[in-house]
């Protein structure tokens, strides 16, 4: 999608987080002159969260660079099919294909430590305070508690829901792998990044690279936005898995 227009940047957060998880990267991008917004996903249904991103696309100038963290990667994988979206940045994120859900993708890799610290109550999946180290272990204890306090709490069946359309098959993609991730397995991250043909950057980070390594995340987003603006970000062709 060649263009001379500076892209807007829209963030989508994942589970046990909210839009504030991007508060270390948004100011720098705004200072660069980018229009930036972050959705506040309800985590009730995948379709509802995709719709939330789509509504924000109507509030910023096109073209748009979507940035998804964790489950937010599933959200932008579907929302990214919108014609207003020019590219995708994944941060330690899920990126299911049409025949996968977030959960089925997770199930293909070893279970991570965080799932030993969750509780189900009132139809939602809560992260216990004893599990915050598995989520944000390279933040200070004070920051960890703040992240835990504003956690978004997903519906119990959220990860098994599906919305068709894998935007990474037709849109240029960038992927930040969190090498010390104990929430989404790093091998899952590498696998989906390779499958989508993304530009891959590895960070010595926990699951929340945008909080523990904000400068690296800002740099990746800037490069992605510059490539889109210059028209040098050619669409990728997904690597197909062999038929069984």
PDB file of C-alpha atoms in Angstrom:
ATOM      1  CA  UNK A   1       0.000   0.000   0.000  1.00  0.00           C
ATOM      2  CA  UNK A   2       2.304   2.805  -1.189  1.00  0.00           C
ATOM      3  CA  UNK A   3       1.587   6.127   0.478  1.00  0.00           C
ATOM      4  CA  UNK A   4       3.176   9.412   1.370  1.00  0.00           C
ATOM      5  CA  UNK A   5       0.840   9.871   4.357  1.00  0.00           C
ATOM      6  CA  UNK A   6       2.184   9.417   7.881  1.00  0.00           C
ATOM      7  CA  UNK A   7       0.340   6.384   9.272  1.00  0.00           C
ATOM      8  CA  UNK A   8      -1.716   6.437  12.441  1.00  0.00           C
ATOM      9  CA  UNK A   9      -0.907   3.887  15.151  1.00  0.00           C
ATOM     10  CA  UNK A  10      -3.592   1.907  16.989  1.00  0.00           C
ATOM     11  CA  UNK A  11      -2.796  -0.413  19.902  1.00  0.00           C
ATOM     12  CA  UNK A  12      -4.726  -3.459  21.101  1.00  0.00           C
ATOM     13  CA  UNK A  13      -3.959  -4.906  24.536  1.00  0.00           C
ATOM     14  CA  UNK A  14      -4.260  -8.500  25.681  1.00  0.00           C
ATOM     15  CA  UNK A  15      -5.385 -10.377  28.769  1.00  0.00           C
ATOM     16  CA  UNK A  16      -4.553  -9.165  32.271  1.00  0.00           C
ATOM     17  CA  UNK A  17      -3.728  -5.740  30.867  1.00  0.00           C
ATOM     18  CA  UNK A  18      -5.479  -2.623  29.644  1.00  0.00           C
ATOM     19  CA  UNK A  19      -4.625   0.284  27.375  1.00  0.00           C
ATOM     20  CA  UNK A  20      -2.262   1.727  29.988  1.00  0.00           C
ATOM     21  CA  UNK A  21       0.250  -1.018  29.204  1.00  0.00           C
ATOM     22  CA  UNK A  22       1.361   1.136  26.257  1.00  0.00           C
ATOM     23  CA  UNK A  23       1.895   4.309  28.302  1.00  0.00           C
ATOM     24  CA  UNK A  24       5.705   4.138  27.941  1.00  0.00           C
ATOM     25  CA  UNK A  25       5.611   4.079  24.144  1.00  0.00           C
ATOM     26  CA  UNK A  26       2.660   6.317  23.229  1.00  0.00           C
ATOM     27  CA  UNK A  27       4.221   9.681  24.251  1.00  0.00           C
ATOM     28  CA  UNK A  28       7.336   9.165  22.125  1.00  0.00           C
ATOM     29  CA  UNK A  29       5.255   8.262  19.077  1.00  0.00           C
ATOM     30  CA  UNK A  30       2.997  11.256  19.619  1.00  0.00           C
ATOM     31  CA  UNK A  31       6.086  13.449  19.846  1.00  0.00           C
ATOM     32  CA  UNK A  32       7.103  12.079  16.435  1.00  0.00           C
ATOM     33  CA  UNK A  33       3.834  13.408  15.041  1.00  0.00           C
ATOM     34  CA  UNK A  34       1.905  10.150  14.822  1.00  0.00           C
ATOM     35  CA  UNK A  35      -1.798  10.038  15.615  1.00  0.00           C
ATOM     36  CA  UNK A  36      -2.022   7.350  18.303  1.00  0.00           C
ATOM     37  CA  UNK A  37      -4.939   5.635  20.026  1.00  0.00           C
ATOM     38  CA  UNK A  38      -5.271   2.528  22.185  1.00  0.00           C
ATOM     39  CA  UNK A  39      -8.437   0.481  22.374  1.00  0.00           C
ATOM     40  CA  UNK A  40      -9.871  -0.600  25.709  1.00  0.00           C
ATOM     41  CA  UNK A  41     -10.965  -4.139  24.958  1.00  0.00           C
ATOM     42  CA  UNK A  42     -13.796  -5.555  27.049  1.00  0.00           C
ATOM     43  CA  UNK A  43     -12.418  -9.116  26.809  1.00  0.00           C
ATOM     44  CA  UNK A  44     -16.017 -10.377  26.697  1.00  0.00           C
ATOM     45  CA  UNK A  45     -15.939 -11.701  23.129  1.00  0.00           C
ATOM     46  CA  UNK A  46     -13.335 -11.775  20.391  1.00  0.00           C
ATOM     47  CA  UNK A  47     -15.797 -10.235  17.942  1.00  0.00           C
ATOM     48  CA  UNK A  48     -16.491  -7.430  20.397  1.00  0.00           C
ATOM     49  CA  UNK A  49     -12.779  -6.676  20.725  1.00  0.00           C
ATOM     50  CA  UNK A  50     -12.297  -6.770  16.951  1.00  0.00           C
ATOM     51  CA  UNK A  51     -15.232  -4.369  16.636  1.00  0.00           C
ATOM     52  CA  UNK A  52     -13.626  -2.078  19.233  1.00  0.00           C
ATOM     53  CA  UNK A  53     -10.475  -1.840  17.112  1.00  0.00           C
ATOM     54  CA  UNK A  54     -12.515  -1.289  13.946  1.00  0.00           C
ATOM     55  CA  UNK A  55     -14.372   1.618  15.587  1.00  0.00           C
ATOM     56  CA  UNK A  56     -11.057   3.261  16.460  1.00  0.00           C
ATOM     57  CA  UNK A  57      -9.961   2.947  12.828  1.00  0.00           C
ATOM     58  CA  UNK A  58     -12.724   5.419  12.078  1.00  0.00           C
ATOM     59  CA  UNK A  59     -11.328   7.926  14.573  1.00  0.00           C
ATOM     60  CA  UNK A  60      -7.811   8.239  13.141  1.00  0.00           C
ATOM     61  CA  UNK A  61      -6.508   9.087   9.661  1.00  0.00           C
ATOM     62  CA  UNK A  62      -5.673   6.206   7.343  1.00  0.00           C
ATOM     63  CA  UNK A  63      -3.451   4.338   6.704  1.00  0.00           C
ATOM     64  CA  UNK A  64      -3.157   2.629  10.102  1.00  0.00           C
ATOM     65  CA  UNK A  65      -0.445   0.514  11.685  1.00  0.00           C
ATOM     66  CA  UNK A  66      -2.030  -1.918  14.164  1.00  0.00           C
ATOM     67  CA  UNK A  67       0.030  -3.010  17.180  1.00  0.00           C
ATOM     68  CA  UNK A  68      -1.178  -5.989  19.210  1.00  0.00           C
ATOM     69  CA  UNK A  69       0.211  -7.446  22.422  1.00  0.00           C
ATOM     70  CA  UNK A  70      -0.475 -11.023  23.537  1.00  0.00           C
ATOM     71  CA  UNK A  71      -4.174 -11.854  22.866  1.00  0.00           C
ATOM     72  CA  UNK A  72      -4.274  -8.453  21.171  1.00  0.00           C
ATOM     73  CA  UNK A  73      -2.410 -10.201  18.348  1.00  0.00           C
ATOM     74  CA  UNK A  74      -5.466 -12.371  17.754  1.00  0.00           C
ATOM     75  CA  UNK A  75      -7.562  -9.195  17.693  1.00  0.00           C
ATOM     76  CA  UNK A  76      -5.411  -7.385  15.115  1.00  0.00           C
ATOM     77  CA  UNK A  77      -5.110 -10.557  13.032  1.00  0.00           C
ATOM     78  CA  UNK A  78      -8.854 -10.238  12.389  1.00  0.00           C
ATOM     79  CA  UNK A  79      -9.253  -6.446  12.537  1.00  0.00           C
ATOM     80  CA  UNK A  80      -6.286  -5.996  10.222  1.00  0.00           C
ATOM     81  CA  UNK A  81      -8.304  -7.160   7.240  1.00  0.00           C
ATOM     82  CA  UNK A  82      -9.901  -3.708   7.153  1.00  0.00           C
ATOM     83  CA  UNK A  83      -8.741  -1.765   4.088  1.00  0.00           C
ATOM     84  CA  UNK A  84      -7.638   1.120   6.308  1.00  0.00           C
ATOM     85  CA  UNK A  85      -4.914  -1.056   7.880  1.00  0.00           C
ATOM     86  CA  UNK A  86      -1.521  -0.966   6.163  1.00  0.00           C
ATOM     87  CA  UNK A  87       0.586  -3.098   8.501  1.00  0.00           C
ATOM     88  CA  UNK A  88       0.760  -5.107  11.720  1.00  0.00           C
ATOM     89  CA  UNK A  89       3.176  -5.168  14.651  1.00  0.00           C
ATOM     90  CA  UNK A  90       2.977  -8.097  17.057  1.00  0.00           C
ATOM     91  CA  UNK A  91       4.464  -7.935  20.571  1.00  0.00           C
ATOM     92  CA  UNK A  92       4.818 -11.388  22.190  1.00  0.00           C
ATOM     93  CA  UNK A  93       1.477 -12.058  20.545  1.00  0.00           C
ATOM     94  CA  UNK A  94      -0.825 -14.741  19.277  1.00  0.00           C
ATOM     95  CA  UNK A  95      -1.544 -14.801  15.539  1.00  0.00           C
ATOM     96  CA  UNK A  96      -3.923 -17.653  14.703  1.00  0.00           C
ATOM     97  CA  UNK A  97      -4.686 -18.873  11.218  1.00  0.00           C
ATOM     98  CA  UNK A  98      -8.272 -19.385  10.036  1.00  0.00           C
ATOM     99  CA  UNK A  99      -8.363 -22.962  11.333  1.00  0.00           C
ATOM    100  CA  UNK A 100      -7.021 -22.004  14.791  1.00  0.00           C
ATOM    101  CA  UNK A 101      -8.201 -20.250  17.920  1.00  0.00           C
ATOM    102  CA  UNK A 102      -6.019 -18.534  20.492  1.00  0.00           C
ATOM    103  CA  UNK A 103      -6.344 -21.616  22.693  1.00  0.00           C
ATOM    104  CA  UNK A 104      -5.620 -24.186  19.999  1.00  0.00           C
ATOM    105  CA  UNK A 105      -2.490 -22.236  19.111  1.00  0.00           C
ATOM    106  CA  UNK A 106      -1.396 -22.136  22.758  1.00  0.00           C
ATOM    107  CA  UNK A 107      -2.037 -25.878  23.060  1.00  0.00           C
ATOM    108  CA  UNK A 108       0.564 -26.646  20.388  1.00  0.00           C
ATOM    109  CA  UNK A 109       3.357 -25.530  22.715  1.00  0.00           C
ATOM    110  CA  UNK A 110       4.321 -26.291  26.332  1.00  0.00           C
ATOM    111  CA  UNK A 111       2.094 -24.676  28.948  1.00  0.00           C
ATOM    112  CA  UNK A 112       3.749 -21.603  30.438  1.00  0.00           C
ATOM    113  CA  UNK A 113       4.194 -20.775  34.111  1.00  0.00           C
ATOM    114  CA  UNK A 114       1.473 -18.128  34.293  1.00  0.00           C
ATOM    115  CA  UNK A 115      -1.330 -20.681  33.983  1.00  0.00           C
ATOM    116  CA  UNK A 116      -0.466 -22.103  37.404  1.00  0.00           C
ATOM    117  CA  UNK A 117      -1.493 -18.756  38.918  1.00  0.00           C
ATOM    118  CA  UNK A 118      -4.962 -18.089  37.517  1.00  0.00           C
ATOM    119  CA  UNK A 119      -8.344 -18.384  39.178  1.00  0.00           C
ATOM    120  CA  UNK A 120     -11.801 -18.620  37.607  1.00  0.00           C
ATOM    121  CA  UNK A 121     -14.529 -16.657  39.377  1.00  0.00           C
ATOM    122  CA  UNK A 122     -17.743 -14.979  38.221  1.00  0.00           C
ATOM    123  CA  UNK A 123     -17.219 -16.287  34.706  1.00  0.00           C
ATOM    124  CA  UNK A 124     -13.846 -14.572  34.326  1.00  0.00           C
ATOM    125  CA  UNK A 125     -10.202 -15.670  34.443  1.00  0.00           C
ATOM    126  CA  UNK A 126      -8.221 -13.708  37.018  1.00  0.00           C
ATOM    127  CA  UNK A 127      -4.443 -13.480  37.358  1.00  0.00           C
ATOM    128  CA  UNK A 128      -3.364 -13.960  40.959  1.00  0.00           C
ATOM    129  CA  UNK A 129      -0.867 -11.559  42.456  1.00  0.00           C
ATOM    130  CA  UNK A 130       1.443 -14.530  42.944  1.00  0.00           C
ATOM    131  CA  UNK A 131       1.563 -14.898  39.147  1.00  0.00           C
ATOM    132  CA  UNK A 132       2.543 -11.364  38.207  1.00  0.00           C
ATOM    133  CA  UNK A 133       6.225 -12.362  38.106  1.00  0.00           C
ATOM    134  CA  UNK A 134       5.356 -14.799  35.286  1.00  0.00           C
ATOM    135  CA  UNK A 135       3.717 -11.940  33.400  1.00  0.00           C
ATOM    136  CA  UNK A 136       5.999  -8.993  34.070  1.00  0.00           C
ATOM    137  CA  UNK A 137       9.033 -10.416  35.839  1.00  0.00           C
ATOM    138  CA  UNK A 138      11.523  -7.814  34.588  1.00  0.00           C
ATOM    139  CA  UNK A 139       9.601  -4.858  36.012  1.00  0.00           C
ATOM    140  CA  UNK A 140      10.179  -3.463  39.484  1.00  0.00           C
ATOM    141  CA  UNK A 141       7.955  -4.854  42.267  1.00  0.00           C
ATOM    142  CA  UNK A 142       6.072  -1.544  42.337  1.00  0.00           C
ATOM    143  CA  UNK A 143       5.411  -1.634  38.588  1.00  0.00           C
ATOM    144  CA  UNK A 144       4.358  -5.270  38.756  1.00  0.00           C
ATOM    145  CA  UNK A 145       1.734  -4.457  41.387  1.00  0.00           C
ATOM    146  CA  UNK A 146       0.455  -1.537  39.317  1.00  0.00           C
ATOM    147  CA  UNK A 147       0.113  -3.751  36.228  1.00  0.00           C
ATOM    148  CA  UNK A 148      -1.723  -6.382  38.273  1.00  0.00           C
ATOM    149  CA  UNK A 149      -4.069  -3.786  39.770  1.00  0.00           C
ATOM    150  CA  UNK A 150      -5.403  -2.629  36.379  1.00  0.00           C
ATOM    151  CA  UNK A 151      -5.623  -6.087  34.809  1.00  0.00           C
ATOM    152  CA  UNK A 152      -8.284  -6.743  32.213  1.00  0.00           C
ATOM    153  CA  UNK A 153     -10.094  -9.945  33.104  1.00  0.00           C
ATOM    154  CA  UNK A 154     -11.209 -12.179  30.211  1.00  0.00           C
ATOM    155  CA  UNK A 155     -14.348 -14.248  29.864  1.00  0.00           C
ATOM    156  CA  UNK A 156     -13.636 -17.933  30.444  1.00  0.00           C
ATOM    157  CA  UNK A 157     -14.260 -18.901  26.815  1.00  0.00           C
ATOM    158  CA  UNK A 158     -12.552 -15.935  25.153  1.00  0.00           C
ATOM    159  CA  UNK A 159      -9.527 -17.872  23.918  1.00  0.00           C
ATOM    160  CA  UNK A 160     -11.675 -20.520  22.221  1.00  0.00           C
ATOM    161  CA  UNK A 161     -13.597 -18.002  20.105  1.00  0.00           C
ATOM    162  CA  UNK A 162     -12.807 -17.484  16.440  1.00  0.00           C
ATOM    163  CA  UNK A 163     -13.132 -14.662  13.907  1.00  0.00           C
ATOM    164  CA  UNK A 164     -12.059 -15.620  10.389  1.00  0.00           C
ATOM    165  CA  UNK A 165      -9.482 -13.708   8.411  1.00  0.00           C
ATOM    166  CA  UNK A 166      -5.726 -13.744   9.024  1.00  0.00           C
ATOM    167  CA  UNK A 167      -4.534 -10.283   7.998  1.00  0.00           C
ATOM    168  CA  UNK A 168      -0.874 -11.280   8.207  1.00  0.00           C
ATOM    169  CA  UNK A 169      -1.386 -13.238   4.984  1.00  0.00           C
ATOM    170  CA  UNK A 170      -1.806 -10.008   3.014  1.00  0.00           C
ATOM    171  CA  UNK A 171      -0.358  -7.207   5.184  1.00  0.00           C
ATOM    172  CA  UNK A 172       3.316  -6.559   6.043  1.00  0.00           C
ATOM    173  CA  UNK A 173       4.127  -7.640   9.578  1.00  0.00           C
ATOM    174  CA  UNK A 174       6.737  -7.109  12.269  1.00  0.00           C
ATOM    175  CA  UNK A 175       7.116  -9.351  15.313  1.00  0.00           C
ATOM    176  CA  UNK A 176       8.867  -8.776  18.653  1.00  0.00           C
ATOM    177  CA  UNK A 177       9.746 -12.094  20.315  1.00  0.00           C
ATOM    178  CA  UNK A 178      10.081 -11.916  24.107  1.00  0.00           C
ATOM    179  CA  UNK A 179      12.863 -14.395  24.864  1.00  0.00           C
ATOM    180  CA  UNK A 180      12.083 -14.604  28.613  1.00  0.00           C
ATOM    181  CA  UNK A 181       8.316 -14.842  28.206  1.00  0.00           C
ATOM    182  CA  UNK A 182       6.547 -17.019  30.790  1.00  0.00           C
ATOM    183  CA  UNK A 183       3.041 -16.225  29.536  1.00  0.00           C
ATOM    184  CA  UNK A 184       3.176 -16.921  25.778  1.00  0.00           C
ATOM    185  CA  UNK A 185       5.863 -19.472  24.972  1.00  0.00           C
ATOM    186  CA  UNK A 186       8.789 -17.937  23.045  1.00  0.00           C
ATOM    187  CA  UNK A 187       8.777 -20.901  20.642  1.00  0.00           C
ATOM    188  CA  UNK A 188       5.127 -20.131  19.805  1.00  0.00           C
ATOM    189  CA  UNK A 189       6.133 -16.549  19.104  1.00  0.00           C
ATOM    190  CA  UNK A 190       8.979 -17.595  16.822  1.00  0.00           C
ATOM    191  CA  UNK A 191       6.746 -20.090  15.023  1.00  0.00           C
ATOM    192  CA  UNK A 192       3.954 -17.659  14.167  1.00  0.00           C
ATOM    193  CA  UNK A 193       6.415 -14.911  13.286  1.00  0.00           C
ATOM    194  CA  UNK A 194       8.189 -17.210  10.835  1.00  0.00           C
ATOM    195  CA  UNK A 195       4.879 -18.457   9.425  1.00  0.00           C
ATOM    196  CA  UNK A 196       3.659 -14.946   8.667  1.00  0.00           C
ATOM    197  CA  UNK A 197       6.948 -13.948   7.056  1.00  0.00           C
ATOM    198  CA  UNK A 198       7.367 -11.117   9.567  1.00  0.00           C
ATOM    199  CA  UNK A 199      10.396  -8.967  10.193  1.00  0.00           C
ATOM    200  CA  UNK A 200      11.497 -10.548  13.492  1.00  0.00           C
ATOM    201  CA  UNK A 201      13.170  -8.775  16.415  1.00  0.00           C
ATOM    202  CA  UNK A 202      14.109 -10.713  19.569  1.00  0.00           C
ATOM    203  CA  UNK A 203      14.055  -8.916  22.922  1.00  0.00           C
ATOM    204  CA  UNK A 204      15.624 -10.071  26.182  1.00  0.00           C
ATOM    205  CA  UNK A 205      12.264  -9.452  27.793  1.00  0.00           C
ATOM    206  CA  UNK A 206       9.364 -10.772  29.817  1.00  0.00           C
ATOM    207  CA  UNK A 207       5.886 -10.863  28.292  1.00  0.00           C
ATOM    208  CA  UNK A 208       5.476  -7.082  28.609  1.00  0.00           C
ATOM    209  CA  UNK A 209       8.275  -5.838  26.348  1.00  0.00           C
ATOM    210  CA  UNK A 210       6.500  -2.490  25.836  1.00  0.00           C
ATOM    211  CA  UNK A 211       6.924  -1.802  29.569  1.00  0.00           C
ATOM    212  CA  UNK A 212      10.337  -3.352  30.231  1.00  0.00           C
ATOM    213  CA  UNK A 213      11.983  -2.485  26.886  1.00  0.00           C
ATOM    214  CA  UNK A 214       9.986   0.515  25.628  1.00  0.00           C
ATOM    215  CA  UNK A 215      12.807   1.974  23.521  1.00  0.00           C
ATOM    216  CA  UNK A 216      13.143  -1.250  21.542  1.00  0.00           C
ATOM    217  CA  UNK A 217       9.367  -1.368  20.941  1.00  0.00           C
ATOM    218  CA  UNK A 218       9.300   2.303  19.923  1.00  0.00           C
ATOM    219  CA  UNK A 219      12.134   1.665  17.470  1.00  0.00           C
ATOM    220  CA  UNK A 220      10.328  -1.281  15.850  1.00  0.00           C
ATOM    221  CA  UNK A 221       7.097   0.692  15.506  1.00  0.00           C
ATOM    222  CA  UNK A 222       8.947   3.662  14.025  1.00  0.00           C
ATOM    223  CA  UNK A 223      10.645   1.453  11.453  1.00  0.00           C
ATOM    224  CA  UNK A 224       7.362  -0.228  10.545  1.00  0.00           C
ATOM    225  CA  UNK A 225       5.597   3.124  10.210  1.00  0.00           C
ATOM    226  CA  UNK A 226       8.443   4.536   8.105  1.00  0.00           C
ATOM    227  CA  UNK A 227       8.350   1.504   5.786  1.00  0.00           C
ATOM    228  CA  UNK A 228       4.608   1.891   5.328  1.00  0.00           C
ATOM    229  CA  UNK A 229       4.903   5.615   4.667  1.00  0.00           C
ATOM    230  CA  UNK A 230       7.688   5.068   2.147  1.00  0.00           C
ATOM    231  CA  UNK A 231       5.761   2.299   0.425  1.00  0.00           C
ATOM    232  CA  UNK A 232       8.598  -0.161   0.973  1.00  0.00           C
ATOM    233  CA  UNK A 233       6.643  -2.584   3.189  1.00  0.00           C
ATOM    234  CA  UNK A 234       5.576  -5.157   0.627  1.00  0.00           C
ATOM    235  CA  UNK A 235       2.808  -7.591   1.602  1.00  0.00           C
ATOM    236  CA  UNK A 236       4.103 -10.910   2.886  1.00  0.00           C
ATOM    237  CA  UNK A 237       3.052 -14.345   1.690  1.00  0.00           C
ATOM    238  CA  UNK A 238       2.320 -16.716   4.528  1.00  0.00           C
ATOM    239  CA  UNK A 239       4.360 -19.894   4.733  1.00  0.00           C
ATOM    240  CA  UNK A 240       1.873 -22.735   4.530  1.00  0.00           C
ATOM    241  CA  UNK A 241       2.027 -25.683   6.885  1.00  0.00           C
ATOM    242  CA  UNK A 242       2.334 -29.073   5.205  1.00  0.00           C
ATOM    243  CA  UNK A 243      -0.920 -30.938   4.793  1.00  0.00           C
ATOM    244  CA  UNK A 244      -1.339 -33.791   7.281  1.00  0.00           C
TER     245      UNK A 244
END
